Amino acid sequence: SVCSILFLLQAEPLDESSVKKMILTFEKRAYKNQELRIKFPENPEKFMESELDLNDIIQEMHVVATMPDLYHLLVELNAVQSLIGLLKLTDIDTLHESEEGAEVLIDALLDGQVVALLVQNLERLDESVKEEADGVHNTLAIIENLAEFRPEMCTEAAQQGLMQWMLKRIKAKMPFDANKLYCSEILAILLQNNDANRELLGEQEGIDVLLQQLSVFKRHNPSTNEEFEMMENLFDSLCSCLMLSSNRDRFLKGEGLQLMNLMLREKKMSRASALKVLDHAVIGPEGSDNCHKFVDILGLRTIFPLFMKTPKKMKKAGMTEKEHEEHVCSILSSMLRNLKGQQRTRLLNKFTENDCEKVDRLMELHFKYLEAVQVADKKIEGEKHDMVRQGEIIDDDMEDEFYLRRLDAGLFVLQLVCYIMVEICNANIPQIRQRVHQILNMRGGSTKVVRHIMREYSNQIEDVLDTHRWKFPSLEWNAHSLEERIVIT
């Protein structure tokens, strides 16, 4: 209902005293309505009359929107907080109580470019004043609720000045507070599955903003849980942006690789997320330049210790052992695919160091995840048998669900491990190939199993990408040449 006040509707102008009287009447009716809503939450008929009275005064107040010289009265009479309180009618729980009514309200707000108006108001608020800082927080809550109820509005909202304001607020030299945390949350929401917003952030030098803010955590851990949450939101935003190839270039030029490399070496809480960012930066053909640069900045000295052993602090930072090994193996597989010339030779030579210890580790991971997948396969086969016995049909959707369960159980890591195995065995380095065969024979393994896993990977990758790219971003690289490379002899 507050959209009626915000929209620039035409009406007869009033003098200052009339507007003051109108605002005071609005305040009284808003207070009465709120009081009755709290008192009779389960009986709407008890506060319906006050709702109608409130709506009447709001309709009368249309004219205020056409009189900017009287806006100061809204502040002086403390009406701004009441208006924002009304906008909290967009609370997501309230919206879901009446989908039809909510659609009407949201349409009216968006048609009136409510985000642009909210951003204009955000620009005027002084967060050193507690009431105005609360106003910023409440405004962000409105935007979050709108985005949750109508995700497609995120592109338009970002273009109406929200992205620019967010980046400005995130990089502002102010002490960490709840509003900065909230900004980081909404920024991550705006970028989720939205290439237009990812590009807009890149164009507004947002990659540099994210890297600058994250650089604080290179040598210092977040001091509170809230600050840790903000750091994770910024990392998530950076990962999301790196799904766009143009932002990979901005990340490279902004020395993002150097920052991630330092974070991986410093062993602070940022290390787990830095590993995830590095994974996103080097995936696919678009990651080629980043792969070469990572080798040039001596990144192999950083990534291989993480490959050889999962650090305990990764678990404290919220990354599981499987997630850690998935990211490390994904990074190595991306580099094996993308690196050329001297850099590729340097990578391959790493597998020969210290009597091929890295090959031993690779084979250890192979058998670890092969066993995990075999356990999952046995369980799934049992479920399929029971379904068939009960006359249930196993359709394509069910098969997709089973395949995703296998990926979650460890199949995806196993596929990455096998890809690395295939690449290093095809590199014409006899000692690597001999060690792989030696361990396979010693532990009852088989090259046939490896070939089967890779063929399944090659066949399934495009299908999975169509609907589950968000869940397995490392599937982003092209697999058209995999079939040709599945030769371990």
GROMACS .gro file of C-alpha atoms in nm:
model
  489
    1SER     CA    1   0.000   0.000   0.000
    2VAL     CA    2   0.292   0.239   0.055
    3CYS     CA    3   0.355   0.225  -0.319
    4SER     CA    4   0.070   0.477  -0.346
    5ILE     CA    5   0.289   0.725  -0.161
    6LEU     CA    6   0.603   0.645  -0.354
    7PHE     CA    7   0.454   0.665  -0.700
    8LEU     CA    8   0.460   1.001  -0.868
    9LEU     CA    9   0.087   1.043  -0.910
   10GLN     CA   10  -0.072   1.375  -1.005
   11ALA     CA   11  -0.289   1.556  -0.748
   12GLU     CA   12  -0.368   1.905  -0.622
   13PRO     CA   13  -0.082   2.062  -0.422
   14LEU     CA   14  -0.128   2.138  -0.051
   15ASP     CA   15   0.041   2.376   0.189
   16GLU     CA   16   0.280   2.275   0.468
   17SER     CA   17   0.023   2.274   0.749
   18SER     CA   18  -0.215   2.053   0.549
   19VAL     CA   19   0.061   1.803   0.480
   20LYS     CA   20   0.162   1.801   0.850
   21LYS     CA   21  -0.197   1.727   0.948
   22MET     CA   22  -0.216   1.453   0.685
   23ILE     CA   23   0.106   1.290   0.808
   24LEU     CA   24  -0.007   1.299   1.172
   25THR     CA   25  -0.336   1.136   1.072
   26PHE     CA   26  -0.145   0.873   0.879
   27GLU     CA   27   0.077   0.804   1.182
   28LYS     CA   28  -0.221   0.760   1.412
   29ARG     CA   29  -0.402   0.525   1.175
   30ALA     CA   30  -0.086   0.325   1.102
   31TYR     CA   31  -0.024   0.282   1.476
   32LYS     CA   32  -0.384   0.176   1.540
   33ASN     CA   33  -0.373  -0.074   1.254
   34GLN     CA   34  -0.047  -0.222   1.379
   35GLU     CA   35  -0.181  -0.248   1.733
   36LEU     CA   36  -0.494  -0.434   1.619
   37ARG     CA   37  -0.295  -0.664   1.390
   38ILE     CA   38  -0.077  -0.766   1.686
   39LYS     CA   39  -0.378  -0.805   1.916
   40PHE     CA   40  -0.592  -1.010   1.673
   41PRO     CA   41  -0.349  -1.185   1.435
   42GLU     CA   42  -0.594  -1.470   1.369
   43ASN     CA   43  -0.904  -1.250   1.321
   44PRO     CA   44  -0.859  -1.015   1.021
   45GLU     CA   45  -1.214  -0.886   1.062
   46LYS     CA   46  -1.104  -0.722   1.388
   47PHE     CA   47  -0.856  -0.494   1.210
   48MET     CA   48  -1.030  -0.465   0.871
   49GLU     CA   49  -1.190  -0.128   0.951
   50SER     CA   50  -0.858   0.020   1.062
   51GLU     CA   51  -0.706  -0.116   0.741
   52LEU     CA   52  -0.963   0.070   0.533
   53ASP     CA   53  -0.908   0.391   0.730
   54LEU     CA   54  -0.535   0.358   0.676
   55ASN     CA   55  -0.585   0.300   0.305
   56ASP     CA   56  -0.800   0.615   0.281
   57ILE     CA   57  -0.530   0.839   0.427
   58ILE     CA   58  -0.266   0.677   0.208
   59GLN     CA   59  -0.478   0.761  -0.097
   60GLU     CA   60  -0.497   1.122   0.021
   61MET     CA   61  -0.121   1.131   0.059
   62HIS     CA   62  -0.060   1.063  -0.311
   63VAL     CA   63   0.009   1.432  -0.352
   64VAL     CA   64   0.316   1.425  -0.127
   65ALA     CA   65   0.508   1.244  -0.400
   66THR     CA   66   0.467   1.547  -0.629
   67MET     CA   67   0.602   1.794  -0.370
   68PRO     CA   68   0.975   1.724  -0.308
   69ASP     CA   69   1.011   2.051  -0.117
   70LEU     CA   70   0.790   1.900   0.155
   71TYR     CA   71   0.977   1.568   0.186
   72HIS     CA   72   1.157   1.707   0.491
   73LEU     CA   73   0.829   1.690   0.680
   74LEU     CA   74   0.830   1.309   0.643
   75VAL     CA   75   1.165   1.304   0.822
   76GLU     CA   76   1.083   1.567   1.084
   77LEU     CA   77   0.760   1.393   1.179
   78ASN     CA   78   0.927   1.048   1.182
   79ALA     CA   79   0.701   0.920   0.906
   80VAL     CA   80   0.981   0.750   0.714
   81GLN     CA   81   1.000   0.455   0.955
   82SER     CA   82   0.623   0.411   0.941
   83LEU     CA   83   0.634   0.407   0.562
   84ILE     CA   84   0.910   0.149   0.567
   85GLY     CA   85   0.709  -0.048   0.821
   86LEU     CA   86   0.421  -0.057   0.576
   87LEU     CA   87   0.651  -0.170   0.303
   88LYS     CA   88   0.732  -0.467   0.525
   89LEU     CA   89   0.395  -0.591   0.408
   90THR     CA   90   0.631  -0.746   0.153
   91ASP     CA   91   0.756  -0.984   0.424
   92ILE     CA   92   0.778  -1.317   0.244
   93ASP     CA   93   0.566  -1.502   0.502
   94THR     CA   94   0.292  -1.241   0.467
   95LEU     CA   95   0.308  -1.257   0.089
   96HIS     CA   96   0.260  -1.633   0.085
   97GLU     CA   97  -0.054  -1.604   0.297
   98SER     CA   98  -0.236  -1.467  -0.007
   99GLU     CA   99  -0.058  -1.536  -0.335
  100GLU     CA  100  -0.317  -1.352  -0.542
  101GLY     CA  101  -0.311  -1.039  -0.329
  102ALA     CA  102   0.067  -1.051  -0.315
  103GLU     CA  103   0.091  -1.064  -0.695
  104VAL     CA  104  -0.112  -0.743  -0.719
  105LEU     CA  105   0.103  -0.566  -0.459
  106ILE     CA  106   0.431  -0.679  -0.613
  107ASP     CA  107   0.318  -0.585  -0.965
  108ALA     CA  108   0.220  -0.238  -0.846
  109LEU     CA  109   0.552  -0.190  -0.666
  110LEU     CA  110   0.760  -0.303  -0.963
  111ASP     CA  111   0.554  -0.110  -1.219
  112GLY     CA  112   0.626   0.199  -1.013
  113GLN     CA  113   1.002   0.125  -1.019
  114VAL     CA  114   0.999   0.083  -0.644
  115VAL     CA  115   1.364  -0.032  -0.634
  116ALA     CA  116   1.482   0.288  -0.804
  117LEU     CA  117   1.286   0.490  -0.549
  118LEU     CA  118   1.421   0.283  -0.261
  119VAL     CA  119   1.777   0.330  -0.389
  120GLN     CA  120   1.723   0.707  -0.409
  121ASN     CA  121   1.614   0.698  -0.047
  122LEU     CA  122   1.916   0.482   0.050
  123GLU     CA  123   2.146   0.743  -0.102
  124ARG     CA  124   2.002   1.006   0.132
  125LEU     CA  125   2.021   0.806   0.455
  126ASP     CA  126   2.305   0.872   0.700
  127GLU     CA  127   2.398   0.543   0.870
  128SER     CA  128   2.580   0.722   1.151
  129VAL     CA  129   2.230   0.797   1.280
  130LYS     CA  130   2.082   0.481   1.430
  131GLU     CA  131   1.729   0.543   1.302
  132GLU     CA  132   1.854   0.595   0.949
  133ALA     CA  133   2.081   0.290   0.969
  134ASP     CA  134   1.770   0.093   1.070
  135GLY     CA  135   1.599   0.243   0.767
  136VAL     CA  136   1.875   0.103   0.544
  137HIS     CA  137   1.836  -0.241   0.701
  138ASN     CA  138   1.458  -0.238   0.659
  139THR     CA  139   1.490  -0.124   0.298
  140LEU     CA  140   1.727  -0.412   0.225
  141ALA     CA  141   1.471  -0.648   0.382
  142ILE     CA  142   1.208  -0.519   0.140
  143ILE     CA  143   1.438  -0.579  -0.157
  144GLU     CA  144   1.522  -0.929  -0.034
  145ASN     CA  145   1.154  -1.017   0.003
  146LEU     CA  146   1.070  -0.883  -0.342
  147ALA     CA  147   1.357  -1.084  -0.492
  148GLU     CA  148   1.250  -1.402  -0.316
  149PHE     CA  149   0.889  -1.367  -0.425
  150ARG     CA  150   0.974  -1.254  -0.779
  151PRO     CA  151   1.331  -1.368  -0.868
  152GLU     CA  152   1.306  -1.234  -1.223
  153MET     CA  153   1.297  -0.876  -1.087
  154CYS     CA  154   1.666  -0.901  -0.987
  155THR     CA  155   1.795  -0.793  -1.329
  156GLU     CA  156   1.577  -0.483  -1.342
  157ALA     CA  157   1.652  -0.400  -0.978
  158ALA     CA  158   2.027  -0.413  -1.038
  159GLN     CA  159   1.991  -0.183  -1.339
  160GLN     CA  160   1.784   0.065  -1.137
  161GLY     CA  161   2.091   0.159  -0.935
  162LEU     CA  162   2.086  -0.120  -0.678
  163MET     CA  163   2.407  -0.287  -0.801
  164GLN     CA  164   2.594   0.042  -0.798
  165TRP     CA  165   2.472   0.127  -0.447
  166MET     CA  166   2.556  -0.223  -0.320
  167LEU     CA  167   2.915  -0.206  -0.444
  168LYS     CA  168   2.954   0.145  -0.304
  169ARG     CA  169   2.821   0.034   0.036
  170ILE     CA  170   3.032  -0.281   0.050
  171LYS     CA  171   3.355  -0.091  -0.016
  172ALA     CA  172   3.266   0.204   0.213
  173LYS     CA  173   3.526   0.262   0.484
  174MET     CA  174   3.293   0.190   0.773
  175PRO     CA  175   3.318  -0.058   1.061
  176PHE     CA  176   3.165  -0.398   0.990
  177ASP     CA  177   2.796  -0.403   1.085
  178ALA     CA  178   2.466  -0.578   1.014
  179ASN     CA  179   2.402  -0.364   0.707
  180LYS     CA  180   2.728  -0.465   0.539
  181LEU     CA  181   2.643  -0.830   0.607
  182TYR     CA  182   2.295  -0.779   0.461
  183CYS     CA  183   2.441  -0.613   0.150
  184SER     CA  184   2.668  -0.911   0.093
  185GLU     CA  185   2.368  -1.146   0.119
  186ILE     CA  186   2.160  -0.952  -0.131
  187LEU     CA  187   2.454  -0.915  -0.369
  188ALA     CA  188   2.489  -1.296  -0.374
  189ILE     CA  189   2.114  -1.324  -0.446
  190LEU     CA  190   2.134  -1.072  -0.734
  191LEU     CA  191   2.416  -1.268  -0.899
  192GLN     CA  192   2.272  -1.617  -0.860
  193ASN     CA  193   2.200  -1.767  -1.205
  194ASN     CA  194   2.195  -1.417  -1.358
  195ASP     CA  195   2.447  -1.347  -1.634
  196ALA     CA  196   2.313  -0.994  -1.691
  197ASN     CA  197   2.388  -0.897  -1.331
  198ARG     CA  198   2.726  -1.073  -1.340
  199GLU     CA  199   2.817  -0.867  -1.647
  200LEU     CA  200   2.686  -0.548  -1.485
  201LEU     CA  201   2.898  -0.609  -1.176
  202GLY     CA  202   3.201  -0.662  -1.396
  203GLU     CA  203   3.135  -0.343  -1.591
  204GLN     CA  204   3.106  -0.147  -1.266
  205GLU     CA  205   3.449  -0.274  -1.153
  206GLY     CA  206   3.283  -0.503  -0.902
  207ILE     CA  207   3.544  -0.777  -0.939
  208ASP     CA  208   3.805  -0.536  -0.802
  209VAL     CA  209   3.568  -0.438  -0.519
  210LEU     CA  210   3.519  -0.803  -0.421
  211LEU     CA  211   3.893  -0.875  -0.435
  212GLN     CA  212   3.974  -0.566  -0.227
  213GLN     CA  213   3.721  -0.659   0.040
  214LEU     CA  214   3.838  -1.021   0.051
  215SER     CA  215   4.206  -0.924   0.069
  216VAL     CA  216   4.147  -0.828   0.434
  217PHE     CA  217   4.107  -1.198   0.512
  218LYS     CA  218   4.437  -1.296   0.352
  219ARG     CA  219   4.622  -1.282   0.681
  220HIS     CA  220   4.340  -1.221   0.930
  221ASN     CA  221   4.046  -1.442   1.021
  222PRO     CA  222   3.697  -1.289   1.053
  223SER     CA  223   3.652  -1.174   1.413
  224THR     CA  224   3.287  -1.287   1.448
  225ASN     CA  225   3.049  -1.543   1.298
  226GLU     CA  226   2.869  -1.258   1.123
  227GLU     CA  227   3.188  -1.134   0.961
  228PHE     CA  228   3.270  -1.491   0.854
  229GLU     CA  229   2.924  -1.511   0.695
  230MET     CA  230   2.989  -1.187   0.507
  231MET     CA  231   3.324  -1.318   0.383
  232GLU     CA  232   3.155  -1.634   0.254
  233ASN     CA  233   2.886  -1.427   0.078
  234LEU     CA  234   3.155  -1.224  -0.100
  235PHE     CA  235   3.337  -1.541  -0.202
  236ASP     CA  236   3.009  -1.686  -0.333
  237SER     CA  237   2.949  -1.367  -0.531
  238LEU     CA  238   3.297  -1.392  -0.681
  239CYS     CA  239   3.244  -1.759  -0.776
  240SER     CA  240   2.913  -1.669  -0.937
  241CYS     CA  241   3.072  -1.388  -1.140
  242LEU     CA  242   3.348  -1.617  -1.263
  243MET     CA  243   3.088  -1.829  -1.445
  244LEU     CA  244   3.104  -1.547  -1.703
  245SER     CA  245   3.412  -1.554  -1.926
  246SER     CA  246   3.449  -1.173  -1.941
  247ASN     CA  247   3.485  -1.168  -1.563
  248ARG     CA  248   3.763  -1.429  -1.582
  249ASP     CA  249   3.969  -1.168  -1.767
  250ARG     CA  250   3.887  -0.901  -1.509
  251PHE     CA  251   3.981  -1.144  -1.232
  252LEU     CA  252   4.313  -1.218  -1.403
  253LYS     CA  253   4.395  -0.850  -1.460
  254GLY     CA  254   4.292  -0.766  -1.104
  255GLU     CA  255   4.552  -1.015  -0.974
  256GLY     CA  256   4.282  -1.238  -0.832
  257LEU     CA  257   4.498  -1.546  -0.885
  258GLN     CA  258   4.778  -1.397  -0.678
  259LEU     CA  259   4.534  -1.323  -0.393
  260MET     CA  260   4.386  -1.674  -0.400
  261ASN     CA  261   4.736  -1.825  -0.409
  262LEU     CA  262   4.837  -1.625  -0.101
  263MET     CA  263   4.519  -1.725   0.082
  264LEU     CA  264   4.588  -2.091   0.007
  265ARG     CA  265   4.937  -2.055   0.153
  266GLU     CA  266   4.843  -1.848   0.460
  267LYS     CA  267   4.621  -2.123   0.606
  268LYS     CA  268   4.354  -1.886   0.739
  269MET     CA  269   3.977  -1.943   0.731
  270SER     CA  270   3.963  -1.791   0.383
  271ARG     CA  271   4.161  -2.083   0.239
  272ALA     CA  272   3.866  -2.315   0.174
  273SER     CA  273   3.673  -2.054  -0.023
  274ALA     CA  274   3.987  -1.941  -0.206
  275LEU     CA  275   4.019  -2.298  -0.333
  276LYS     CA  276   3.661  -2.286  -0.460
  277VAL     CA  277   3.726  -1.954  -0.639
  278LEU     CA  278   4.040  -2.094  -0.801
  279ASP     CA  279   3.836  -2.390  -0.927
  280HIS     CA  280   3.585  -2.154  -1.091
  281ALA     CA  281   3.864  -1.940  -1.240
  282VAL     CA  282   4.038  -2.222  -1.429
  283ILE     CA  283   3.741  -2.431  -1.550
  284GLY     CA  284   3.680  -2.475  -1.920
  285PRO     CA  285   3.850  -2.328  -2.226
  286GLU     CA  286   3.783  -1.978  -2.085
  287GLY     CA  287   4.009  -2.069  -1.793
  288SER     CA  288   4.315  -2.125  -2.010
  289ASP     CA  289   4.481  -1.788  -1.939
  290ASN     CA  290   4.424  -1.831  -1.566
  291CYS     CA  291   4.573  -2.182  -1.578
  292HIS     CA  292   4.892  -2.057  -1.743
  293LYS     CA  293   4.918  -1.760  -1.505
  294PHE     CA  294   4.871  -1.984  -1.203
  295VAL     CA  295   5.172  -2.194  -1.305
  296ASP     CA  296   5.373  -1.874  -1.369
  297ILE     CA  297   5.309  -1.747  -1.015
  298LEU     CA  298   5.433  -2.080  -0.874
  299GLY     CA  299   5.084  -2.201  -0.797
  300LEU     CA  300   5.187  -2.566  -0.840
  301ARG     CA  301   5.383  -2.535  -0.517
  302THR     CA  302   5.056  -2.439  -0.350
  303ILE     CA  303   4.806  -2.678  -0.504
  304PHE     CA  304   5.001  -3.005  -0.480
  305PRO     CA  305   5.043  -3.000  -0.099
  306LEU     CA  306   4.664  -2.960  -0.086
  307PHE     CA  307   4.633  -3.254  -0.324
  308MET     CA  308   4.861  -3.473  -0.114
  309LYS     CA  309   4.675  -3.413   0.211
  310THR     CA  310   4.343  -3.256   0.313
  311PRO     CA  311   4.420  -2.989   0.579
  312LYS     CA  312   4.228  -3.018   0.906
  313LYS     CA  313   4.146  -2.648   0.902
  314MET     CA  314   3.943  -2.696   0.584
  315LYS     CA  315   3.687  -2.883   0.792
  316LYS     CA  316   3.675  -2.599   1.045
  317ALA     CA  317   3.607  -2.356   0.762
  318GLY     CA  318   3.302  -2.555   0.657
  319MET     CA  319   3.447  -2.758   0.369
  320THR     CA  320   3.419  -3.135   0.386
  321GLU     CA  321   3.700  -3.370   0.290
  322LYS     CA  322   3.513  -3.473  -0.025
  323GLU     CA  323   3.451  -3.110  -0.127
  324HIS     CA  324   3.818  -3.028  -0.077
  325GLU     CA  325   3.933  -3.325  -0.285
  326GLU     CA  326   3.674  -3.246  -0.552
  327HIS     CA  327   3.798  -2.887  -0.592
  328VAL     CA  328   4.166  -2.986  -0.596
  329CYS     CA  329   4.110  -3.262  -0.851
  330SER     CA  330   3.894  -3.031  -1.061
  331ILE     CA  331   4.171  -2.769  -1.065
  332LEU     CA  332   4.432  -3.026  -1.170
  333SER     CA  333   4.207  -3.169  -1.441
  334SER     CA  334   4.137  -2.819  -1.576
  335MET     CA  335   4.508  -2.744  -1.589
  336LEU     CA  336   4.582  -3.074  -1.764
  337ARG     CA  337   4.322  -2.986  -2.024
  338ASN     CA  338   4.425  -2.621  -2.072
  339LEU     CA  339   4.801  -2.602  -2.026
  340LYS     CA  340   5.033  -2.602  -2.324
  341GLY     CA  341   5.408  -2.607  -2.376
  342GLN     CA  342   5.642  -2.541  -2.087
  343GLN     CA  343   5.368  -2.494  -1.827
  344ARG     CA  344   5.214  -2.832  -1.912
  345THR     CA  345   5.556  -2.997  -1.887
  346ARG     CA  346   5.607  -2.844  -1.542
  347LEU     CA  347   5.272  -2.983  -1.429
  348LEU     CA  348   5.342  -3.333  -1.561
  349ASN     CA  349   5.688  -3.338  -1.405
  350LYS     CA  350   5.528  -3.288  -1.064
  351PHE     CA  351   5.385  -3.640  -1.090
  352THR     CA  352   5.737  -3.785  -1.122
  353GLU     CA  353   5.883  -3.613  -0.814
  354ASN     CA  354   5.977  -3.812  -0.502
  355ASP     CA  355   5.938  -4.151  -0.665
  356CYS     CA  356   5.596  -4.068  -0.815
  357GLU     CA  357   5.435  -3.998  -0.475
  358LYS     CA  358   5.163  -3.789  -0.640
  359VAL     CA  359   5.069  -4.083  -0.863
  360ASP     CA  360   5.041  -4.294  -0.547
  361ARG     CA  361   4.807  -4.032  -0.397
  362LEU     CA  362   4.601  -4.021  -0.717
  363MET     CA  363   4.556  -4.399  -0.708
  364GLU     CA  364   4.466  -4.382  -0.338
  365LEU     CA  365   4.186  -4.138  -0.428
  366HIS     CA  366   4.079  -4.363  -0.717
  367PHE     CA  367   4.018  -4.663  -0.494
  368LYS     CA  368   3.866  -4.451  -0.216
  369TYR     CA  369   3.597  -4.305  -0.442
  370LEU     CA  370   3.552  -4.624  -0.645
  371GLU     CA  371   3.455  -4.800  -0.323
  372ALA     CA  372   3.218  -4.517  -0.224
  373VAL     CA  373   3.044  -4.532  -0.562
  374GLN     CA  374   3.017  -4.911  -0.548
  375VAL     CA  375   2.842  -4.884  -0.209
  376ALA     CA  376   2.600  -4.624  -0.351
  377ASP     CA  377   2.540  -4.834  -0.665
  378LYS     CA  378   2.455  -5.138  -0.455
  379LYS     CA  379   2.200  -4.939  -0.255
  380ILE     CA  380   2.044  -4.788  -0.568
  381GLU     CA  381   2.020  -5.128  -0.738
  382GLY     CA  382   1.839  -5.257  -0.430
  383GLU     CA  383   1.591  -4.970  -0.448
  384LYS     CA  384   1.535  -5.028  -0.820
  385HIS     CA  385   1.471  -5.397  -0.758
  386ASP     CA  386   1.212  -5.312  -0.492
  387MET     CA  387   1.042  -5.062  -0.722
  388VAL     CA  388   1.017  -5.311  -1.009
  389ARG     CA  389   0.882  -5.577  -0.771
  390GLN     CA  390   0.612  -5.333  -0.656
  391GLY     CA  391   0.518  -5.253  -1.015
  392GLU     CA  392   0.659  -4.901  -1.016
  393ILE     CA  393   0.797  -4.753  -1.337
  394ILE     CA  394   1.152  -4.613  -1.330
  395ASP     CA  395   1.124  -4.313  -1.563
  396ASP     CA  396   1.391  -4.072  -1.692
  397ASP     CA  397   1.341  -3.832  -1.403
  398MET     CA  398   1.402  -4.112  -1.154
  399GLU     CA  399   1.714  -4.222  -1.345
  400ASP     CA  400   1.842  -3.862  -1.332
  401GLU     CA  401   1.783  -3.856  -0.958
  402PHE     CA  402   1.975  -4.180  -0.914
  403TYR     CA  403   2.263  -4.042  -1.122
  404LEU     CA  404   2.278  -3.727  -0.909
  405ARG     CA  405   2.290  -3.944  -0.598
  406ARG     CA  406   2.585  -4.131  -0.747
  407LEU     CA  407   2.760  -3.800  -0.821
  408ASP     CA  408   2.700  -3.686  -0.462
  409ALA     CA  409   2.830  -4.018  -0.329
  410GLY     CA  410   3.164  -3.962  -0.499
  411LEU     CA  411   3.121  -4.046  -0.867
  412PHE     CA  412   3.208  -3.693  -0.973
  413VAL     CA  413   3.539  -3.696  -0.784
  414LEU     CA  414   3.608  -4.044  -0.925
  415GLN     CA  415   3.549  -3.911  -1.277
  416LEU     CA  416   3.794  -3.626  -1.218
  417VAL     CA  417   4.054  -3.866  -1.076
  418CYS     CA  418   4.016  -4.097  -1.377
  419TYR     CA  419   4.048  -3.802  -1.615
  420ILE     CA  420   4.376  -3.701  -1.448
  421MET     CA  421   4.491  -4.063  -1.466
  422VAL     CA  422   4.414  -4.079  -1.839
  423GLU     CA  423   4.593  -3.750  -1.910
  424ILE     CA  424   4.913  -3.833  -1.725
  425CYS     CA  425   4.925  -4.187  -1.869
  426ASN     CA  426   4.898  -4.044  -2.220
  427ALA     CA  427   5.184  -3.799  -2.160
  428ASN     CA  428   5.459  -4.037  -2.279
  429ILE     CA  429   5.630  -4.051  -1.941
  430PRO     CA  430   5.695  -4.426  -1.893
  431GLN     CA  431   5.751  -4.416  -1.518
  432ILE     CA  432   5.406  -4.260  -1.458
  433ARG     CA  433   5.228  -4.520  -1.673
  434GLN     CA  434   5.421  -4.804  -1.513
  435ARG     CA  435   5.332  -4.684  -1.162
  436VAL     CA  436   4.962  -4.657  -1.249
  437HIS     CA  437   4.955  -5.012  -1.389
  438GLN     CA  438   5.158  -5.145  -1.098
  439ILE     CA  439   4.912  -5.010  -0.839
  440LEU     CA  440   4.606  -5.117  -1.039
  441ASN     CA  441   4.740  -5.473  -1.061
  442MET     CA  442   4.847  -5.481  -0.699
  443ARG     CA  443   4.505  -5.370  -0.571
  444GLY     CA  444   4.291  -5.568  -0.812
  445GLY     CA  445   4.199  -5.266  -1.020
  446SER     CA  446   4.143  -5.254  -1.393
  447THR     CA  447   4.193  -5.018  -1.686
  448LYS     CA  448   3.854  -5.142  -1.809
  449VAL     CA  449   3.691  -4.983  -1.503
  450VAL     CA  450   3.867  -4.655  -1.576
  451ARG     CA  451   3.755  -4.660  -1.940
  452HIS     CA  452   3.397  -4.740  -1.836
  453ILE     CA  453   3.391  -4.448  -1.591
  454MET     CA  454   3.526  -4.208  -1.853
  455ARG     CA  455   3.282  -4.321  -2.122
  456GLU     CA  456   2.992  -4.280  -1.879
  457TYR     CA  457   3.126  -3.936  -1.793
  458SER     CA  458   3.151  -3.840  -2.160
  459ASN     CA  459   2.797  -3.960  -2.232
  460GLN     CA  460   2.633  -3.804  -1.927
  461ILE     CA  461   2.809  -3.469  -1.899
  462GLU     CA  462   2.592  -3.271  -2.140
  463ASP     CA  463   2.268  -3.407  -1.992
  464VAL     CA  464   2.376  -3.315  -1.642
  465LEU     CA  465   2.491  -2.972  -1.754
  466ASP     CA  466   2.149  -2.891  -1.894
  467THR     CA  467   1.979  -2.899  -1.554
  468HIS     CA  468   2.242  -2.926  -1.281
  469ARG     CA  469   2.524  -2.687  -1.378
  470TRP     CA  470   2.460  -2.495  -1.052
  471LYS     CA  471   2.531  -2.803  -0.843
  472PHE     CA  472   2.842  -2.928  -1.024
  473PRO     CA  473   3.008  -2.618  -1.173
  474SER     CA  474   3.324  -2.814  -1.247
  475LEU     CA  475   3.131  -2.998  -1.518
  476GLU     CA  476   3.162  -2.679  -1.723
  477TRP     CA  477   3.452  -2.795  -1.935
  478ASN     CA  478   3.386  -2.949  -2.277
  479ALA     CA  479   3.395  -3.328  -2.291
  480HIS     CA  480   3.371  -3.382  -2.667
  481SER     CA  481   3.731  -3.504  -2.687
  482LEU     CA  482   3.716  -3.739  -2.388
  483GLU     CA  483   3.625  -4.046  -2.594
  484GLU     CA  484   3.938  -4.002  -2.804
  485ARG     CA  485   4.159  -3.978  -2.494
  486ILE     CA  486   4.036  -4.290  -2.314
  487VAL     CA  487   4.341  -4.497  -2.396
  488ILE     CA  488   4.539  -4.649  -2.112
  489THR     CA  489   4.764  -4.917  -2.250
   0.00000   0.00000   0.00000
